[in-house]
Amino acid sequence: CQWLLRAGWMAQELLSTFGTDLGEVTLVPGTGGIFTISCNDRLIWDRKRDGGFPDAAKLKQLVRDVIDPDRDLGHSDRKGHKTKDSA
């Protein structure tokens, strides 16, 4: 999987932000440039569909919107980062 290092870093970012609220973060090695992120069986990011990789703040916002929409992400919701309400 050529995206394993990036996937590992993003998994660490999610675990650092959401901790046990996530339940688990699973990395599944694959081939063919697949890089997808699902939360509660809902596809929230697909590298091919969404045109690349999300930055950490965007990924945290997408996950938050699924697991706890009222949660304040602090700096990830400020400094020009667009949320679902400000888009």
Short mmCIF file of C-alpha atoms in Angstrom, two decimals:
data_model
loop_
_atom_site.label_atom_id
_atom_site.label_comp_id
_atom_site.label_asym_id
_atom_site.label_seq_id
_atom_site.Cartn_x
_atom_site.Cartn_y
_atom_site.Cartn_z
CA CYS A 1 0.00 0.00 0.00
CA GLN A 2 1.74 3.16 -1.14
CA TRP A 3 -0.43 5.30 1.15
CA LEU A 4 0.36 3.39 4.38
CA LEU A 5 2.49 6.11 5.99
CA ARG A 6 -0.10 8.78 5.25
CA ALA A 7 -2.91 6.50 6.48
CA GLY A 8 -0.99 5.81 9.68
CA TRP A 9 -0.44 9.50 10.31
CA MET A 10 -4.12 10.29 9.71
CA ALA A 11 -5.15 7.44 12.02
CA GLN A 12 -2.89 8.89 14.73
CA GLU A 13 -4.44 12.35 14.23
CA LEU A 14 -7.95 10.93 14.60
CA LEU A 15 -7.04 8.91 17.70
CA SER A 16 -5.35 11.93 19.27
CA THR A 17 -8.42 14.08 18.68
CA PHE A 18 -11.29 11.66 19.34
CA GLY A 19 -9.73 8.99 21.56
CA THR A 20 -12.19 6.33 22.67
CA ASP A 21 -15.11 8.12 20.98
CA LEU A 22 -14.03 6.40 17.76
CA GLY A 23 -14.06 2.85 19.05
CA GLU A 24 -11.36 1.82 16.61
CA VAL A 25 -9.24 2.93 13.67
CA THR A 26 -8.42 0.21 11.16
CA LEU A 27 -5.84 0.30 8.38
CA VAL A 28 -6.43 -2.15 5.53
CA PRO A 29 -3.55 -2.46 3.06
CA GLY A 30 -4.58 -2.66 -0.57
CA THR A 31 -3.47 -2.03 -4.12
CA GLY A 32 -4.46 0.22 -6.99
CA GLY A 33 -4.16 3.57 -5.23
CA ILE A 34 -7.18 3.03 -3.00
CA PHE A 35 -7.40 5.44 -0.08
CA THR A 36 -10.82 5.67 1.55
CA ILE A 37 -12.02 6.70 4.99
CA SER A 38 -15.29 5.42 6.41
CA CYS A 39 -16.99 6.18 9.69
CA ASN A 40 -19.97 4.20 10.97
CA ASP A 41 -20.20 2.44 7.59
CA ARG A 42 -20.45 5.81 5.83
CA LEU A 43 -17.83 6.72 3.21
CA ILE A 44 -16.56 10.17 4.16
CA TRP A 45 -13.47 10.40 1.96
CA ASP A 46 -12.33 8.70 -1.22
CA ARG A 47 -9.05 9.85 -2.74
CA LYS A 48 -10.27 9.33 -6.30
CA ARG A 49 -13.75 10.81 -5.80
CA ASP A 50 -12.61 13.77 -3.69
CA GLY A 51 -9.44 14.58 -5.59
CA GLY A 52 -6.54 13.67 -3.34
CA PHE A 53 -6.13 13.63 0.40
CA PRO A 54 -7.87 15.70 3.07
CA ASP A 55 -5.77 17.82 5.36
CA ALA A 56 -5.95 16.84 9.03
CA ALA A 57 -8.40 19.62 9.97
CA LYS A 58 -10.81 18.72 7.16
CA LEU A 59 -10.65 15.02 8.05
CA LYS A 60 -11.37 15.77 11.71
CA GLN A 61 -14.35 17.92 10.73
CA LEU A 62 -15.77 15.16 8.51
CA VAL A 63 -15.40 12.54 11.25
CA ARG A 64 -16.81 14.89 13.88
CA ASP A 65 -19.84 15.59 11.68
CA VAL A 66 -20.63 11.85 11.76
CA ILE A 67 -19.87 10.91 15.38
CA ASP A 68 -20.58 14.14 17.33
CA PRO A 69 -21.80 17.08 15.20
CA ASP A 70 -21.96 19.48 18.17
CA ARG A 71 -18.35 18.87 19.23
CA ASP A 72 -15.99 21.87 19.10
CA LEU A 73 -12.69 20.95 17.48
CA GLY A 74 -10.92 24.06 18.71
CA HIS A 75 -8.20 25.16 16.30
CA SER A 76 -9.46 22.80 13.58
CA ASP A 77 -12.68 24.83 13.44
CA ARG A 78 -10.91 28.20 13.33
CA LYS A 79 -8.24 30.02 11.33
CA GLY A 80 -10.01 29.82 8.00
CA HIS A 81 -10.98 26.15 8.18
CA LYS A 82 -14.45 25.78 6.71
CA THR A 83 -17.00 23.74 8.61
CA LYS A 84 -20.32 22.45 7.37
CA ASP A 85 -21.97 25.60 8.80
CA SER A 86 -19.55 28.09 7.24
CA ALA A 87 -19.25 26.50 3.79
#
